[in-house]
C-alpha cells in the first residue's frame, strides 16, 4: 500500500502558502514560480486563479507545483496580469480536489476567489448557522465560510461586506482574494500567520514568506501588518485598518520549523534565529561529546549554533536523500522496517565510537526520534545525547497547523525522563520557553501578554476556540478556558 513516509509522519505539517501578483505580464507564470518557493508549506495540492480583465480562470490539482504548473498549456490557460495561488496541506477538510484553493464563487458583485493560510477556529459554528440560513457549501474547507459570509452580508460595497465577514471569524488567517474590482490582501489582527509584500518593477507581489519574493526577483517592501487590509487596483494601493488594535501574537513555530531558513519573518532572519536557538540550547544544556550532528534538514541551523557555542565539532553524521517522495510502497513488515533508511542514513565511518549530540527541531509523536536514535546506535555511536531546539510540544494547534490530537503528543503524555527512556538516548533536553524568547531577541516572555503565539508549548491560546469548546467534554471546558489568554 502507499503510505506517508514515516519521517514525515512525525512532523508538524506546514499549513499552507499563498501568493499573489498584481499588474505583471504572465502573472500566472510568476505565481507558479512563487508557489515553487513555498512548496514546503504544503505538498498535497496547488492552485492558481487569474483575471484577464474580463473573466476568471482557475486550475487546481492534487500534488506538487512541479508537474501541474510547469506546462505551457496550463499557464496559457491562465491569462491576465493578475493571479493568486495556493499550496495546501489540509488542516481542515478532507484531501480532495473540491477543497483545493483558490476557492472561487460568483457573487452578486462578480467573481470572488480566495487563498487562505491559517485556520478559522469557529468555522463549524458559522457553517451551521449559514446552512440554516440557506447557504449550500461545495467543500469541507473552513475557507469557504469566508465566501458565504461575504455573499450573505447586508452591507452594500464588496469591501464592507468583506470586512463584515472578517469581523465574524475567529482564529488565524492570511488571505489573498481576487475580485474584478481588485486584489484584497489581509492578515488577522494578531498576525498569527505571516504575509509579506514586495515589488517587481511596477507590479505588487504578496507571499507567505520572503523566499516567494526572492525566487521571482521581487524586492521586499515590508510585512503586511497584523490587522491590516490592503486593496490593490488600477487606482493603486490603499491600506485600511478595520480592526481595533490589539497586541500581535505571531506564530513562534514559524521561526522554529515552518518557514524556510532563507526567509525573513516579521523582520527576523529565520536562519539567524535558528542558530541563536542552538546557541541558547548549548548554554542551557551542555554535554561533553565528540560531535554535534543535526537531524536533517530542519535541525541543521540549530546544530551549527550549538556547535559554535559549545566548541564541539559540527558534522553531517546523518545523510538525507533528497530524491525520495512523500510516499513509497510498503508491501510488508520487512520492507517497511528498511524503508526508514530511504530518506536518512547514518554516516557510519564518522559516527562509530563517538559520543554524539543529535539536534532536532521538535519531538511530536516520538516515532522519528526513536528510529533516528536506533539508526545512529546501529552505526556504532558510543553515546547519544539528544537536544531539541524548542520546548516540549504539549498542546495542539488550532491556527492552521496539522497537529496530532493532544493524546498523541509524546510530551503531553510523558515527562522528559520518560521520553528519554522511550527514545533510548543517554540524555534528553529541550530548549526552555525563556531560551526560545531570548533567541528571538526578547529579554523574557511576558506571562500576562506573550509576544508570540506559543500555545503549542504553553497552552496559552490567543483567541477563543469556539469549535473546540463545542466539541470538548464538559470537564475539559474549564481547562480549555484557562489556556485561552
Short mmCIF file of C-alpha atoms in Angstrom, two decimals:
data_model
loop_
_atom_site.label_atom_id
_atom_site.label_comp_id
_atom_site.label_asym_id
_atom_site.label_seq_id
_atom_site.Cartn_x
_atom_site.Cartn_y
_atom_site.Cartn_z
CA UNK A 1 0.00 0.00 0.00
CA UNK A 2 1.01 3.63 -0.31
CA UNK A 3 1.65 5.39 2.97
CA UNK A 4 3.25 8.63 4.03
CA UNK A 5 6.94 8.30 4.74
CA UNK A 6 7.45 7.63 8.47
CA UNK A 7 9.86 10.54 8.88
CA UNK A 8 7.21 12.93 7.53
CA UNK A 9 4.51 11.46 9.76
CA UNK A 10 6.24 12.70 12.90
CA UNK A 11 6.47 16.37 11.96
CA UNK A 12 4.02 19.20 12.38
CA UNK A 13 2.86 19.83 8.83
CA UNK A 14 3.36 23.26 7.34
CA UNK A 15 -0.20 24.59 7.00
CA UNK A 16 -0.44 26.36 3.59
CA UNK A 17 1.22 29.02 1.48
CA UNK A 18 -0.32 31.89 -0.50
CA UNK A 19 1.00 34.04 -3.33
CA UNK A 20 -0.41 36.99 -5.29
CA UNK A 21 0.63 39.04 -8.33
CA UNK A 22 -0.91 42.34 -9.41
CA UNK A 23 -0.07 44.06 -12.69
CA UNK A 24 2.52 41.78 -14.30
CA UNK A 25 2.69 40.18 -17.71
CA UNK A 26 2.34 36.41 -17.43
CA UNK A 27 1.12 36.78 -13.84
CA UNK A 28 0.21 33.09 -13.57
CA UNK A 29 3.74 32.03 -14.54
CA UNK A 30 5.13 34.32 -11.82
CA UNK A 31 2.63 32.85 -9.36
CA UNK A 32 3.73 29.33 -10.27
CA UNK A 33 7.37 30.25 -9.56
CA UNK A 34 6.36 31.78 -6.26
CA UNK A 35 4.45 28.65 -5.27
CA UNK A 36 7.55 26.56 -6.03
CA UNK A 37 9.40 28.54 -3.34
CA UNK A 38 6.53 27.99 -0.89
CA UNK A 39 6.16 24.27 -1.62
CA UNK A 40 7.49 23.37 1.85
CA UNK A 41 4.33 24.89 3.36
CA UNK A 42 2.04 22.36 1.67
CA UNK A 43 2.59 19.41 -0.63
CA UNK A 44 -0.90 17.96 -1.04
CA UNK A 45 -2.26 20.27 -3.71
CA UNK A 46 -1.79 23.54 -5.57
CA UNK A 47 -3.95 26.01 -7.46
CA UNK A 48 -3.85 29.31 -9.36
CA UNK A 49 -6.66 31.70 -10.32
CA UNK A 50 -6.06 34.52 -12.80
CA UNK A 51 -8.11 37.51 -14.02
CA UNK A 52 -7.68 38.77 -17.58
CA UNK A 53 -9.85 41.88 -17.17
CA UNK A 54 -12.94 40.08 -18.46
CA UNK A 55 -13.15 36.69 -16.79
CA UNK A 56 -11.52 34.45 -14.19
CA UNK A 57 -9.50 31.33 -14.99
CA UNK A 58 -8.62 28.63 -12.47
CA UNK A 59 -6.51 25.50 -12.48
CA UNK A 60 -6.28 23.34 -9.36
CA UNK A 61 -4.62 19.96 -8.97
CA UNK A 62 -3.56 17.42 -6.40
CA UNK A 63 0.18 17.07 -5.86
CA UNK A 64 3.15 19.38 -6.16
CA UNK A 65 3.51 22.59 -8.15
CA UNK A 66 6.04 20.84 -10.40
CA UNK A 67 4.18 18.60 -12.79
CA UNK A 68 0.99 20.64 -12.50
CA UNK A 69 2.12 24.17 -13.35
CA UNK A 70 5.29 23.70 -15.38
CA UNK A 71 3.41 23.01 -18.62
CA UNK A 72 2.94 25.77 -21.19
CA UNK A 73 -0.66 24.79 -21.92
CA UNK A 74 -1.62 25.16 -18.24
CA UNK A 75 -0.05 28.61 -17.96
CA UNK A 76 -1.57 29.72 -21.28
CA UNK A 77 -4.95 28.73 -19.85
CA UNK A 78 -4.44 31.23 -17.01
CA UNK A 79 -4.09 34.56 -18.89
CA UNK A 80 -4.03 38.02 -17.40
CA UNK A 81 -1.88 40.39 -15.40
CA UNK A 82 -3.37 39.38 -12.05
CA UNK A 83 -3.15 35.99 -10.32
CA UNK A 84 -3.30 34.39 -6.90
CA UNK A 85 -2.01 30.96 -5.92
CA UNK A 86 -2.06 28.48 -3.07
CA UNK A 87 -0.20 25.39 -1.90
CA UNK A 88 -2.09 23.21 0.54
CA UNK A 89 -1.61 20.85 3.39
CA UNK A 90 -5.04 20.10 4.80
CA UNK A 91 -5.67 21.19 8.37
CA UNK A 92 -9.45 21.22 7.99
CA UNK A 93 -11.45 19.37 5.39
CA UNK A 94 -10.74 16.18 3.51
CA UNK A 95 -7.94 15.74 0.99
CA UNK A 96 -9.95 16.20 -2.19
CA UNK A 97 -9.92 18.43 -5.27
CA UNK A 98 -13.02 20.29 -4.11
CA UNK A 99 -11.01 21.64 -1.16
CA UNK A 100 -8.03 22.77 -3.23
CA UNK A 101 -7.61 26.55 -3.29
CA UNK A 102 -8.06 29.19 -4.52
CA UNK A 103 -11.77 28.68 -3.91
CA UNK A 104 -13.95 30.61 -6.36
CA UNK A 105 -17.58 31.72 -6.41
CA UNK A 106 -19.77 34.05 -8.44
CA UNK A 107 -21.25 36.60 -6.01
CA UNK A 108 -23.77 39.36 -6.75
CA UNK A 109 -20.79 41.70 -7.11
CA UNK A 110 -18.99 39.36 -9.52
CA UNK A 111 -16.31 36.69 -9.24
CA UNK A 112 -14.54 36.19 -5.92
CA UNK A 113 -11.51 33.92 -5.40
CA UNK A 114 -9.75 33.38 -2.08
CA UNK A 115 -6.47 31.78 -0.99
CA UNK A 116 -6.11 31.27 2.77
CA UNK A 117 -3.25 30.34 5.09
CA UNK A 118 -4.46 29.67 8.62
CA UNK A 119 -7.47 28.17 10.32
CA UNK A 120 -10.83 29.60 11.36
CA UNK A 121 -11.47 28.33 14.87
CA UNK A 122 -15.22 28.99 14.79
CA UNK A 123 -15.80 27.73 11.22
CA UNK A 124 -18.06 24.84 12.23
CA UNK A 125 -20.40 27.09 14.21
CA UNK A 126 -20.51 29.65 11.40
CA UNK A 127 -21.13 26.90 8.86
CA UNK A 128 -24.08 25.52 10.84
CA UNK A 129 -25.61 29.00 11.06
CA UNK A 130 -25.09 29.66 7.35
CA UNK A 131 -26.61 26.32 6.32
CA UNK A 132 -29.68 27.07 8.44
CA UNK A 133 -30.00 30.35 6.54
CA UNK A 134 -29.86 28.56 3.18
CA UNK A 135 -26.18 28.51 2.21
CA UNK A 136 -25.08 25.50 0.17
CA UNK A 137 -21.44 24.53 0.69
CA UNK A 138 -19.39 22.93 -2.08
CA UNK A 139 -16.36 21.97 0.03
CA UNK A 140 -15.48 20.90 3.57
CA UNK A 141 -12.81 23.60 3.90
CA UNK A 142 -13.12 26.27 6.57
CA UNK A 143 -12.10 28.81 3.91
CA UNK A 144 -15.44 28.51 2.13
CA UNK A 145 -17.08 30.00 5.22
CA UNK A 146 -15.49 33.34 4.29
CA UNK A 147 -17.12 33.30 0.84
CA UNK A 148 -20.57 32.61 2.30
CA UNK A 149 -20.19 35.33 4.93
CA UNK A 150 -19.31 37.82 2.19
CA UNK A 151 -22.18 36.63 -0.01
CA UNK A 152 -24.79 36.92 2.75
CA UNK A 153 -23.62 40.20 4.28
CA UNK A 154 -26.17 43.02 4.21
CA UNK A 155 -23.57 45.71 3.57
CA UNK A 156 -23.59 47.42 0.19
CA UNK A 157 -19.99 47.53 -1.06
CA UNK A 158 -17.82 44.47 -1.52
CA UNK A 159 -15.16 45.90 0.79
CA UNK A 160 -17.67 46.48 3.59
CA UNK A 161 -19.13 43.00 3.10
CA UNK A 162 -15.65 41.52 3.26
CA UNK A 163 -14.81 43.40 6.46
CA UNK A 164 -18.16 42.33 7.92
CA UNK A 165 -17.22 38.72 7.18
CA UNK A 166 -13.80 39.03 8.80
CA UNK A 167 -15.29 40.50 11.96
CA UNK A 168 -17.35 37.33 12.43
CA UNK A 169 -14.46 34.87 12.26
CA UNK A 170 -12.01 33.75 14.92
CA UNK A 171 -8.57 32.26 14.56
CA UNK A 172 -5.70 32.84 12.14
CA UNK A 173 -5.74 33.98 8.55
CA UNK A 174 -3.53 35.46 5.91
CA UNK A 175 -5.78 35.97 2.90
CA UNK A 176 -5.25 36.96 -0.72
CA UNK A 177 -8.54 37.50 -2.54
CA UNK A 178 -9.12 38.27 -6.21
CA UNK A 179 -12.15 40.18 -7.49
CA UNK A 180 -12.99 42.07 -10.65
CA UNK A 181 -12.55 45.28 -8.63
CA UNK A 182 -9.05 44.46 -7.39
CA UNK A 183 -6.98 42.29 -5.09
CA UNK A 184 -7.69 42.24 -1.35
CA UNK A 185 -4.88 41.18 0.98
CA UNK A 186 -5.23 40.92 4.75
CA UNK A 187 -3.77 39.44 7.90
CA UNK A 188 -5.63 38.63 11.11
CA UNK A 189 -5.40 41.20 13.94
CA UNK A 190 -2.95 39.05 15.91
CA UNK A 191 -0.74 38.41 12.87
CA UNK A 192 -0.54 34.70 13.69
CA UNK A 193 0.30 33.62 10.14
CA UNK A 194 2.94 35.52 8.11
CA UNK A 195 2.42 37.59 4.95
CA UNK A 196 4.82 39.91 3.10
CA UNK A 197 4.64 42.46 0.29
CA UNK A 198 7.14 43.21 -2.46
CA UNK A 199 7.62 44.96 -5.82
CA UNK A 200 8.60 43.56 -9.18
CA UNK A 201 9.02 46.56 -11.45
CA UNK A 202 5.61 48.25 -11.38
CA UNK A 203 3.91 45.10 -10.06
CA UNK A 204 2.96 44.22 -6.50
CA UNK A 205 3.78 40.77 -5.13
CA UNK A 206 2.40 39.18 -1.95
CA UNK A 207 3.62 35.92 -0.41
CA UNK A 208 3.58 33.92 2.80
CA UNK A 209 7.37 34.21 3.00
CA UNK A 210 10.11 36.38 1.53
CA UNK A 211 11.53 33.40 -0.38
CA UNK A 212 8.46 33.73 -2.59
CA UNK A 213 9.64 37.23 -3.49
CA UNK A 214 13.24 36.14 -3.93
CA UNK A 215 12.51 33.44 -6.47
CA UNK A 216 10.70 35.84 -8.84
CA UNK A 217 13.24 38.65 -8.39
CA UNK A 218 10.92 40.92 -6.42
CA UNK A 219 12.22 43.34 -3.81
CA UNK A 220 10.92 43.08 -0.26
CA UNK A 221 8.94 46.11 0.92
CA UNK A 222 7.60 45.04 4.31
CA UNK A 223 5.37 42.60 6.16
CA UNK A 224 1.65 43.08 5.90
CA UNK A 225 0.88 44.35 9.39
CA UNK A 226 -1.34 42.39 11.77
CA UNK A 227 -4.91 43.54 11.24
CA UNK A 228 -4.03 45.38 8.03
CA UNK A 229 -6.19 45.13 4.91
CA UNK A 230 -4.63 46.17 1.59
CA UNK A 231 -6.52 46.80 -1.63
CA UNK A 232 -4.62 46.83 -4.92
CA UNK A 233 -6.44 48.05 -8.01
CA UNK A 234 -5.92 50.16 -11.10
CA UNK A 235 -6.13 53.16 -8.75
CA UNK A 236 -3.06 52.00 -6.83
CA UNK A 237 -2.57 50.55 -3.36
CA UNK A 238 -4.63 51.51 -0.31
CA UNK A 239 -4.16 50.33 3.27
CA UNK A 240 -7.03 50.01 5.75
CA UNK A 241 -7.15 49.22 9.48
CA UNK A 242 -10.67 47.89 10.02
CA UNK A 243 -9.99 46.23 13.38
CA UNK A 244 -9.43 47.62 16.84
CA UNK A 245 -5.68 47.41 17.54
CA UNK A 246 -4.51 44.50 19.69
CA UNK A 247 -1.08 43.30 20.67
CA UNK A 248 0.22 40.95 17.92
CA UNK A 249 0.92 37.27 18.63
CA UNK A 250 2.72 35.88 15.53
CA UNK A 251 3.33 32.14 15.45
CA UNK A 252 6.59 31.30 17.20
CA UNK A 253 6.90 27.97 15.38
CA UNK A 254 7.46 29.78 12.08
CA UNK A 255 10.94 30.53 13.46
CA UNK A 256 11.49 27.03 14.85
CA UNK A 257 10.46 24.93 11.86
CA UNK A 258 7.80 26.07 9.37
CA UNK A 259 9.46 28.89 7.44
CA UNK A 260 12.38 28.29 5.13
CA UNK A 261 15.73 29.23 6.72
CA UNK A 262 16.38 31.82 3.98
CA UNK A 263 13.15 33.72 4.77
CA UNK A 264 12.74 36.91 6.76
CA UNK A 265 9.74 36.58 9.10
CA UNK A 266 8.45 39.73 10.81
CA UNK A 267 11.82 41.37 10.35
CA UNK A 268 13.98 38.49 11.62
CA UNK A 269 16.21 36.16 9.61
CA UNK A 270 14.89 32.65 10.25
CA UNK A 271 18.36 31.15 9.76
CA UNK A 272 19.93 33.53 12.29
CA UNK A 273 17.19 32.89 14.83
CA UNK A 274 17.65 29.13 14.50
CA UNK A 275 21.39 29.45 15.03
CA UNK A 276 20.72 31.52 18.16
CA UNK A 277 18.26 28.86 19.30
CA UNK A 278 21.08 26.29 19.03
CA UNK A 279 23.43 28.55 20.97
CA UNK A 280 20.85 29.01 23.74
CA UNK A 281 20.39 25.25 23.86
CA UNK A 282 24.14 24.75 24.29
CA UNK A 283 24.18 27.25 27.17
CA UNK A 284 21.18 25.68 28.88
CA UNK A 285 22.09 22.02 28.37
CA UNK A 286 25.82 21.48 27.72
CA UNK A 287 27.22 17.98 27.39
CA UNK A 288 30.69 16.51 26.93
CA UNK A 289 30.67 14.95 23.46
CA UNK A 290 32.73 14.47 20.30
CA UNK A 291 30.32 15.57 17.55
CA UNK A 292 27.23 17.73 17.03
CA UNK A 293 25.00 16.14 14.40
CA UNK A 294 21.78 17.64 13.00
CA UNK A 295 18.72 15.63 12.07
CA UNK A 296 18.49 16.99 8.51
CA UNK A 297 17.35 19.28 7.27
CA UNK A 298 15.34 21.20 9.83
CA UNK A 299 17.82 20.65 12.67
CA UNK A 300 20.84 21.96 10.77
CA UNK A 301 20.92 25.69 11.65
CA UNK A 302 20.33 24.98 15.35
CA UNK A 303 23.08 22.34 15.28
CA UNK A 304 25.50 24.89 13.80
CA UNK A 305 24.63 27.31 16.59
CA UNK A 306 25.03 24.59 19.23
CA UNK A 307 28.44 23.57 17.83
CA UNK A 308 29.71 27.14 17.64
CA UNK A 309 28.62 27.90 21.21
CA UNK A 310 29.87 24.63 22.69
CA UNK A 311 33.08 24.25 20.69
CA UNK A 312 32.12 20.68 19.74
CA UNK A 313 32.73 19.97 16.03
CA UNK A 314 29.71 20.07 13.72
CA UNK A 315 29.47 17.13 11.32
CA UNK A 316 26.92 15.66 8.93
CA UNK A 317 26.51 12.36 10.69
CA UNK A 318 23.14 11.68 9.07
CA UNK A 319 22.83 11.97 5.31
CA UNK A 320 19.46 12.76 3.77
CA UNK A 321 18.37 11.62 0.33
CA UNK A 322 16.59 14.43 -1.50
CA UNK A 323 15.18 12.08 -4.13
CA UNK A 324 12.56 10.34 -2.00
CA UNK A 325 8.97 11.47 -2.36
CA UNK A 326 6.49 11.78 0.45
CA UNK A 327 5.09 8.30 -0.28
CA UNK A 328 6.63 4.95 -1.05
CA UNK A 329 5.47 1.36 -1.47
CA UNK A 330 5.49 -0.79 1.68
CA UNK A 331 4.42 -4.34 0.74
CA UNK A 332 5.39 -5.95 4.04
CA UNK A 333 6.85 -5.53 7.50
CA UNK A 334 10.43 -6.27 6.44
CA UNK A 335 10.43 -3.66 3.68
CA UNK A 336 8.57 -1.24 5.95
CA UNK A 337 11.38 -1.53 8.51
CA UNK A 338 14.05 -1.00 5.85
CA UNK A 339 12.11 1.94 4.44
CA UNK A 340 13.23 4.27 7.21
CA UNK A 341 16.64 4.41 5.54
CA UNK A 342 15.25 5.63 2.25
CA UNK A 343 15.35 9.22 3.42
CA UNK A 344 18.06 9.25 6.12
CA UNK A 345 21.16 7.13 6.60
CA UNK A 346 23.82 7.26 9.31
CA UNK A 347 27.36 8.17 8.28
CA UNK A 348 28.94 5.13 9.96
CA UNK A 349 32.60 6.00 9.32
CA UNK A 350 32.09 9.30 11.14
CA UNK A 351 29.87 8.14 14.00
CA UNK A 352 31.42 4.84 15.08
CA UNK A 353 32.87 5.03 18.58
CA UNK A 354 31.86 8.67 19.05
CA UNK A 355 29.77 10.47 21.66
CA UNK A 356 27.26 12.42 19.62
CA UNK A 357 24.79 15.24 20.25
CA UNK A 358 21.76 14.91 17.99
CA UNK A 359 19.93 18.19 17.31
CA UNK A 360 16.34 18.19 16.08
CA UNK A 361 13.73 20.96 15.94
CA UNK A 362 10.96 19.17 17.87
CA UNK A 363 9.51 15.89 19.06
CA UNK A 364 5.89 15.28 18.14
CA UNK A 365 4.84 11.63 18.44
CA UNK A 366 8.39 10.44 19.06
CA UNK A 367 8.43 7.84 16.30
CA UNK A 368 11.00 9.72 14.22
CA UNK A 369 13.34 10.23 17.17
CA UNK A 370 13.10 6.55 18.10
CA UNK A 371 14.08 5.45 14.59
CA UNK A 372 16.82 8.05 14.18
CA UNK A 373 18.37 7.15 17.53
CA UNK A 374 18.31 3.44 16.72
CA UNK A 375 19.92 4.11 13.34
CA UNK A 376 22.73 6.13 14.93
CA UNK A 377 23.15 3.49 17.64
CA UNK A 378 23.42 0.76 14.98
CA UNK A 379 26.12 2.84 13.27
CA UNK A 380 28.29 2.44 16.37
CA UNK A 381 27.76 5.61 18.40
CA UNK A 382 29.15 5.20 21.91
CA UNK A 383 26.75 7.72 23.48
CA UNK A 384 23.75 9.58 22.09
CA UNK A 385 22.57 12.83 23.65
CA UNK A 386 19.52 14.42 22.06
CA UNK A 387 18.88 18.15 22.26
CA UNK A 388 15.63 19.64 20.96
CA UNK A 389 15.63 23.19 19.60
CA UNK A 390 12.21 24.07 21.06
CA UNK A 391 10.25 23.45 24.25
CA UNK A 392 8.18 20.25 24.56
CA UNK A 393 5.15 20.28 22.24
CA UNK A 394 2.36 19.55 24.72
CA UNK A 395 -0.68 21.18 23.10
CA UNK A 396 -2.48 21.03 19.76
CA UNK A 397 -2.54 23.96 17.35
CA UNK A 398 -5.88 25.33 16.09
CA UNK A 399 -4.44 28.06 13.87
CA UNK A 400 -3.59 26.26 10.64
CA UNK A 401 -1.03 23.65 11.68
CA UNK A 402 -1.83 19.96 11.35
CA UNK A 403 -1.05 18.89 14.93
CA UNK A 404 -1.98 15.47 16.28
CA UNK A 405 -4.60 15.41 18.99
CA UNK A 406 -3.09 16.00 22.41
CA UNK A 407 -3.28 12.33 23.39
CA UNK A 408 -0.79 11.56 20.60
CA UNK A 409 1.75 14.24 21.55
CA UNK A 410 4.56 12.44 23.38
CA UNK A 411 5.38 15.40 25.63
CA UNK A 412 1.75 15.62 26.75
CA UNK A 413 1.86 12.03 28.00
CA UNK A 414 5.41 11.66 29.36
CA UNK A 415 7.94 13.54 31.45
CA UNK A 416 11.29 14.38 29.88
CA UNK A 417 12.86 11.48 31.76
CA UNK A 418 10.20 9.11 30.43
CA UNK A 419 10.70 10.43 26.91
CA UNK A 420 14.46 9.88 27.26
CA UNK A 421 13.87 6.24 28.15
CA UNK A 422 11.27 5.81 25.40
CA UNK A 423 13.52 7.01 22.57
CA UNK A 424 16.54 5.26 24.16
CA UNK A 425 19.05 8.10 24.44
CA UNK A 426 21.67 8.67 27.13
CA UNK A 427 20.28 12.15 27.81
CA UNK A 428 17.48 14.36 26.50
CA UNK A 429 16.89 18.07 26.94
CA UNK A 430 14.59 20.67 25.40
CA UNK A 431 15.12 24.39 24.97
CA UNK A 432 13.23 26.35 27.60
CA UNK A 433 10.49 28.77 26.58
CA UNK A 434 12.65 31.55 28.05
CA UNK A 435 15.59 30.43 25.88
CA UNK A 436 13.39 30.46 22.79
CA UNK A 437 12.29 34.03 23.53
CA UNK A 438 15.91 35.10 24.10
CA UNK A 439 16.84 33.65 20.70
CA UNK A 440 14.12 35.85 19.21
CA UNK A 441 15.64 38.94 20.80
CA UNK A 442 13.22 39.22 23.71
CA UNK A 443 14.54 39.75 27.20
CA UNK A 444 11.87 37.44 28.59
CA UNK A 445 8.44 36.04 27.85
CA UNK A 446 5.79 38.34 29.23
CA UNK A 447 3.49 35.99 31.11
CA UNK A 448 0.41 38.20 31.06
CA UNK A 449 0.80 39.25 27.41
CA UNK A 450 3.10 36.86 25.49
CA UNK A 451 4.80 38.41 22.47
CA UNK A 452 4.18 35.33 20.29
CA UNK A 453 1.58 32.64 19.87
CA UNK A 454 3.34 29.82 21.71
CA UNK A 455 0.22 27.80 22.52
CA UNK A 456 1.72 24.53 21.23
CA UNK A 457 4.28 24.81 24.06
CA UNK A 458 2.40 26.64 26.79
CA UNK A 459 -1.30 26.10 26.13
CA UNK A 460 -1.83 29.89 26.09
CA UNK A 461 -4.23 30.28 23.17
CA UNK A 462 -4.62 33.89 22.00
CA UNK A 463 -8.19 33.58 20.64
CA UNK A 464 -11.44 31.87 21.52
CA UNK A 465 -11.65 28.26 20.34
CA UNK A 466 -15.39 28.11 19.76
CA UNK A 467 -15.48 24.88 17.77
CA UNK A 468 -13.21 23.10 20.26
CA UNK A 469 -15.35 24.31 23.15
CA UNK A 470 -18.42 22.90 21.42
CA UNK A 471 -16.69 19.54 20.95
CA UNK A 472 -14.94 19.31 24.32
CA UNK A 473 -16.46 17.29 27.16
CA UNK A 474 -17.83 19.41 29.99
CA UNK A 475 -14.97 18.58 32.36
CA UNK A 476 -12.45 19.85 29.79
CA UNK A 477 -14.10 23.21 29.15
CA UNK A 478 -12.73 24.90 32.24
CA UNK A 479 -9.22 23.67 31.44
CA UNK A 480 -9.56 24.96 27.88
CA UNK A 481 -10.81 28.34 29.05
CA UNK A 482 -7.81 28.70 31.36
CA UNK A 483 -5.48 28.15 28.41
CA UNK A 484 -7.05 30.94 26.35
CA UNK A 485 -5.01 34.06 27.09
#
